[in-house]
Amino acid sequence: MSRGAENATLLLARHGRTAYNQAGRIQGRSVVPLDEVGVQEARHLAAHLQGLPQPPTQLWSSDLLRAEQTAGEVAARLNLPVRLDARLREQDFGEYEGRALSGLLETDPAFREAWTQDFSLLHPPGGERFADTAARLRHWFEDARPRQKSEVVLAVSHGLALHALLCELTGLNSGEARRRTLFHHANAAYTALTLDPASGRLLEYSAVQSGHLPVAATSSTS
């Protein structure tokens, strides 16, 4: 991906692995720390970002623990302050938080359709609509996007939140993105976006980057 000096860059990274990821449980807003593998993934991400031709100059993070811990590893490596923002949180899964993904896929047909085909259909009981998740991520982007040439902003967030934001920025609906297997982030993987610094218009985006990780994560939960 080209990151010319005339443009700005936004890096969108997912947090490292947690015990819920490993067990296939829905996390949503749950407070779950990184497990040992997740800490190592976060450190690999930090080292990789430090070695980029243009490392991050600003660092934002969801205020949920797993994202904050991941951002903390990057902050320590790059000597950057972390700006915590609740708008970067994962979609709220309400009554489904903590439940096994496999069980929900077996027992809830509406959830199964949304999870396997089109995330925009997600509206867990007592939780948040996918459209509302996308709207708050869009608001964060409008406030925090890089506005200077050569500026590189990194945001650490969550799987569905990143999917929602990338759909917003690319104009793709979630169903189409799923069919094309786009915007799926393994733990501690990231996407790089080239933006026009004046308008915030998306010029280019990379495939999800995970080559810096020693073992690719397989979890699809948040």
CSV table of C-alpha atoms in Angstrom, one decimal:
chain,number,residue,atom,x,y,z
A,1,MET,CA,0.0,0.0,0.0
A,2,SER,CA,1.3,3.4,-0.9
A,3,ARG,CA,1.6,6.0,1.8
A,4,GLY,CA,2.9,9.1,0.0
A,5,ALA,CA,4.1,12.1,1.8
A,6,GLU,CA,1.1,14.0,0.6
A,7,ASN,CA,-1.4,11.7,2.3
A,8,ALA,CA,-2.3,10.7,5.8
A,9,THR,CA,-2.6,7.1,7.2
A,10,LEU,CA,-5.1,5.5,9.6
A,11,LEU,CA,-4.1,2.1,11.0
A,12,LEU,CA,-7.0,0.0,12.6
A,13,ALA,CA,-5.8,-2.8,14.8
A,14,ARG,CA,-7.7,-5.4,16.8
A,15,HIS,CA,-6.8,-6.3,20.4
A,16,GLY,CA,-4.7,-9.4,21.3
A,17,ARG,CA,-6.2,-12.7,22.3
A,18,THR,CA,-8.2,-13.3,25.4
A,19,ALA,CA,-9.5,-16.4,27.2
A,20,TYR,CA,-13.0,-15.7,25.7
A,21,ASN,CA,-11.5,-15.6,22.2
A,22,GLN,CA,-9.8,-18.9,22.8
A,23,ALA,CA,-13.0,-20.5,24.2
A,24,GLY,CA,-15.2,-19.1,21.4
A,25,ARG,CA,-17.3,-16.9,23.8
A,26,ILE,CA,-19.0,-13.6,22.9
A,27,GLN,CA,-17.2,-10.7,24.6
A,28,GLY,CA,-18.9,-7.5,23.5
A,29,ARG,CA,-18.5,-5.0,26.4
A,30,SER,CA,-17.3,-7.7,28.9
A,31,VAL,CA,-14.1,-6.8,30.9
A,32,VAL,CA,-11.7,-9.6,29.8
A,33,PRO,CA,-7.9,-9.2,30.0
A,34,LEU,CA,-5.4,-10.5,27.4
A,35,ASP,CA,-4.2,-14.0,28.0
A,36,GLU,CA,-0.5,-14.9,27.7
A,37,VAL,CA,-0.8,-15.4,24.0
A,38,GLY,CA,-2.6,-12.1,23.6
A,39,VAL,CA,0.2,-10.2,25.4
A,40,GLN,CA,2.7,-11.7,23.1
A,41,GLU,CA,0.6,-10.8,20.1
A,42,ALA,CA,0.3,-7.2,21.3
A,43,ARG,CA,4.1,-7.0,21.7
A,44,HIS,CA,4.6,-8.4,18.2
A,45,LEU,CA,2.2,-5.8,16.9
A,46,ALA,CA,4.1,-3.1,18.7
A,47,ALA,CA,7.5,-4.2,17.3
A,48,HIS,CA,6.1,-4.4,13.8
A,49,LEU,CA,4.5,-0.9,14.0
A,50,GLN,CA,7.8,0.5,15.3
A,51,GLY,CA,9.6,-0.8,12.2
A,52,LEU,CA,7.2,0.7,9.7
A,53,PRO,CA,8.6,3.4,7.4
A,54,GLN,CA,6.1,5.8,9.0
A,55,PRO,CA,5.3,4.6,12.6
A,56,PRO,CA,2.2,5.8,14.3
A,57,THR,CA,2.3,9.4,15.6
A,58,GLN,CA,-1.0,9.2,17.5
A,59,LEU,CA,-2.5,6.3,19.4
A,60,TRP,CA,-6.2,5.8,20.2
A,61,SER,CA,-7.9,2.9,21.9
A,62,SER,CA,-11.2,1.5,23.1
A,63,ASP,CA,-11.4,1.8,26.9
A,64,LEU,CA,-12.3,-1.9,27.2
A,65,LEU,CA,-9.5,-3.7,29.0
A,66,ARG,CA,-8.3,-6.0,26.3
A,67,ALA,CA,-7.9,-3.1,23.8
A,68,GLU,CA,-6.3,-0.8,26.4
A,69,GLN,CA,-3.7,-3.5,27.3
A,70,THR,CA,-2.9,-4.0,23.6
A,71,ALA,CA,-2.5,-0.3,23.1
A,72,GLY,CA,-0.4,-0.1,26.2
A,73,GLU,CA,2.2,-2.4,24.7
A,74,VAL,CA,2.3,-0.2,21.6
A,75,ALA,CA,2.5,2.9,23.7
A,76,ALA,CA,5.5,1.6,25.6
A,77,ARG,CA,7.3,0.6,22.5
A,78,LEU,CA,6.6,3.9,20.6
A,79,ASN,CA,6.7,6.2,23.6
A,80,LEU,CA,3.2,7.6,22.7
A,81,PRO,CA,0.3,8.5,25.0
A,82,VAL,CA,-2.9,6.5,24.7
A,83,ARG,CA,-6.1,8.4,24.1
A,84,LEU,CA,-9.0,6.2,25.4
A,85,ASP,CA,-12.3,6.6,23.7
A,86,ALA,CA,-15.5,4.7,24.5
A,87,ARG,CA,-16.7,5.2,20.9
A,88,LEU,CA,-14.1,2.6,19.9
A,89,ARG,CA,-15.8,-0.1,22.1
A,90,GLU,CA,-17.1,-3.4,20.7
A,91,GLN,CA,-20.8,-3.8,19.8
A,92,ASP,CA,-22.8,-4.4,23.0
A,93,PHE,CA,-24.1,-7.9,22.9
A,94,GLY,CA,-26.5,-7.5,25.8
A,95,GLU,CA,-27.8,-10.9,27.0
A,96,TYR,CA,-25.5,-12.8,24.7
A,97,GLU,CA,-22.3,-11.6,26.3
A,98,GLY,CA,-20.3,-14.5,27.8
A,99,ARG,CA,-22.2,-17.1,26.0
A,100,ALA,CA,-20.6,-19.7,23.7
A,101,LEU,CA,-20.8,-18.7,20.0
A,102,SER,CA,-21.4,-22.3,19.0
A,103,GLY,CA,-24.5,-22.6,21.1
A,104,LEU,CA,-26.0,-19.4,19.8
A,105,LEU,CA,-25.4,-20.5,16.2
A,106,GLU,CA,-27.3,-23.7,17.0
A,107,THR,CA,-30.2,-22.3,18.8
A,108,ASP,CA,-30.9,-18.8,17.4
A,109,PRO,CA,-31.7,-18.8,13.7
A,110,ALA,CA,-31.7,-14.9,13.4
A,111,PHE,CA,-28.4,-14.7,15.1
A,112,ARG,CA,-27.0,-17.4,12.9
A,113,GLU,CA,-28.0,-15.6,9.7
A,114,ALA,CA,-26.6,-12.3,11.0
A,115,TRP,CA,-23.3,-13.8,12.2
A,116,THR,CA,-22.6,-16.0,9.1
A,117,GLN,CA,-24.0,-13.7,6.4
A,118,ASP,CA,-24.5,-10.1,7.3
A,119,PHE,CA,-23.4,-8.4,10.5
A,120,SER,CA,-25.8,-5.5,9.8
A,121,LEU,CA,-28.6,-7.8,10.9
A,122,LEU,CA,-27.1,-8.1,14.4
A,123,HIS,CA,-29.3,-6.8,17.3
A,124,PRO,CA,-28.8,-9.0,20.3
A,125,PRO,CA,-31.5,-8.9,23.0
A,126,GLY,CA,-30.7,-6.1,25.4
A,127,GLY,CA,-27.7,-5.1,23.2
A,128,GLU,CA,-26.8,-2.6,20.5
A,129,ARG,CA,-27.8,-2.6,16.8
A,130,PHE,CA,-24.9,-3.0,14.4
A,131,ALA,CA,-26.1,0.3,12.7
A,132,ASP,CA,-25.6,2.1,16.1
A,133,THR,CA,-22.1,0.6,16.4
A,134,ALA,CA,-21.3,1.9,12.9
A,135,ALA,CA,-22.6,5.4,13.7
A,136,ARG,CA,-20.5,5.9,16.8
A,137,LEU,CA,-17.4,4.6,15.0
A,138,ARG,CA,-18.1,7.1,12.2
A,139,HIS,CA,-18.3,9.9,14.8
A,140,TRP,CA,-15.0,8.8,16.3
A,141,PHE,CA,-13.4,8.9,12.8
A,142,GLU,CA,-14.7,12.4,12.0
A,143,ASP,CA,-13.1,13.6,15.3
A,144,ALA,CA,-9.9,11.7,15.3
A,145,ARG,CA,-8.9,11.1,11.7
A,146,PRO,CA,-5.4,12.3,10.6
A,147,ARG,CA,-5.6,15.8,9.2
A,148,GLN,CA,-1.9,16.5,8.4
A,149,LYS,CA,0.3,15.2,5.6
A,150,SER,CA,2.3,12.2,6.7
A,151,GLU,CA,0.3,11.9,9.9
A,152,VAL,CA,-0.2,8.3,11.1
A,153,VAL,CA,-3.1,7.6,13.5
A,154,LEU,CA,-3.4,4.1,15.1
A,155,ALA,CA,-6.7,3.0,16.7
A,156,VAL,CA,-6.9,-0.2,18.7
A,157,SER,CA,-10.5,-1.6,18.7
A,158,HIS,CA,-12.5,-4.8,18.2
A,159,GLY,CA,-13.5,-7.2,15.5
A,160,LEU,CA,-17.1,-6.1,14.8
A,161,ALA,CA,-16.3,-2.4,15.5
A,162,LEU,CA,-13.6,-2.4,12.9
A,163,HIS,CA,-15.8,-4.3,10.4
A,164,ALA,CA,-18.5,-1.6,11.0
A,165,LEU,CA,-16.1,1.3,10.5
A,166,LEU,CA,-14.5,-0.2,7.4
A,167,CYS,CA,-17.9,-0.7,5.9
A,168,GLU,CA,-18.7,2.9,6.6
A,169,LEU,CA,-15.5,4.2,5.0
A,170,THR,CA,-15.6,2.0,1.9
A,171,GLY,CA,-19.3,2.2,1.3
A,172,LEU,CA,-19.6,-1.6,1.3
A,173,ASN,CA,-22.5,-3.1,3.1
A,174,SER,CA,-21.7,-5.9,5.6
A,175,GLY,CA,-23.2,-8.6,3.6
A,176,GLU,CA,-21.1,-7.8,0.6
A,177,ALA,CA,-18.0,-7.5,2.7
A,178,ARG,CA,-18.7,-11.0,4.2
A,179,ARG,CA,-19.2,-12.5,0.8
A,180,ARG,CA,-15.9,-11.1,-0.3
A,181,THR,CA,-14.2,-12.2,3.0
A,182,LEU,CA,-13.1,-8.6,3.7
A,183,PHE,CA,-12.4,-6.8,7.0
A,184,HIS,CA,-11.9,-9.9,9.2
A,185,HIS,CA,-9.2,-9.1,11.7
A,186,ALA,CA,-7.5,-11.9,13.6
A,187,ASN,CA,-6.3,-10.9,17.1
A,188,ALA,CA,-3.6,-8.1,16.8
A,189,ALA,CA,-4.0,-7.9,13.0
A,190,TYR,CA,-4.6,-4.5,11.4
A,191,THR,CA,-5.7,-2.7,8.3
A,192,ALA,CA,-3.9,0.4,6.8
A,193,LEU,CA,-5.9,3.1,5.1
A,194,THR,CA,-4.6,6.0,3.0
A,195,LEU,CA,-6.7,9.2,3.4
A,196,ASP,CA,-6.8,12.6,1.9
A,197,PRO,CA,-5.8,14.8,4.9
A,198,ALA,CA,-8.0,17.7,4.0
A,199,SER,CA,-11.3,15.8,3.3
A,200,GLY,CA,-10.8,12.5,5.1
A,201,ARG,CA,-11.7,10.8,1.8
A,202,LEU,CA,-10.5,7.2,1.6
A,203,LEU,CA,-7.9,6.8,-1.2
A,204,GLU,CA,-6.7,3.2,-0.6
A,205,TYR,CA,-6.9,0.4,1.9
A,206,SER,CA,-4.8,-2.7,2.5
A,207,ALA,CA,-5.7,-6.2,3.0
A,208,VAL,CA,-5.7,-7.2,6.7
A,209,GLN,CA,-2.1,-7.4,7.9
A,210,SER,CA,-1.2,-10.4,10.1
A,211,GLY,CA,2.2,-11.5,8.9
A,212,HIS,CA,3.8,-9.9,12.0
A,213,LEU,CA,2.2,-12.5,14.2
A,214,PRO,CA,3.9,-15.8,15.1
A,215,VAL,CA,0.6,-17.8,14.9
A,216,ALA,CA,-2.4,-16.5,13.2
A,217,ALA,CA,-5.5,-16.3,15.4
A,218,THR,CA,-8.6,-18.1,14.3
A,219,SER,CA,-11.2,-16.5,16.6
A,220,SER,CA,-14.1,-14.6,15.0
A,221,THR,CA,-15.5,-13.3,18.2
A,222,SER,CA,-15.2,-9.8,19.5
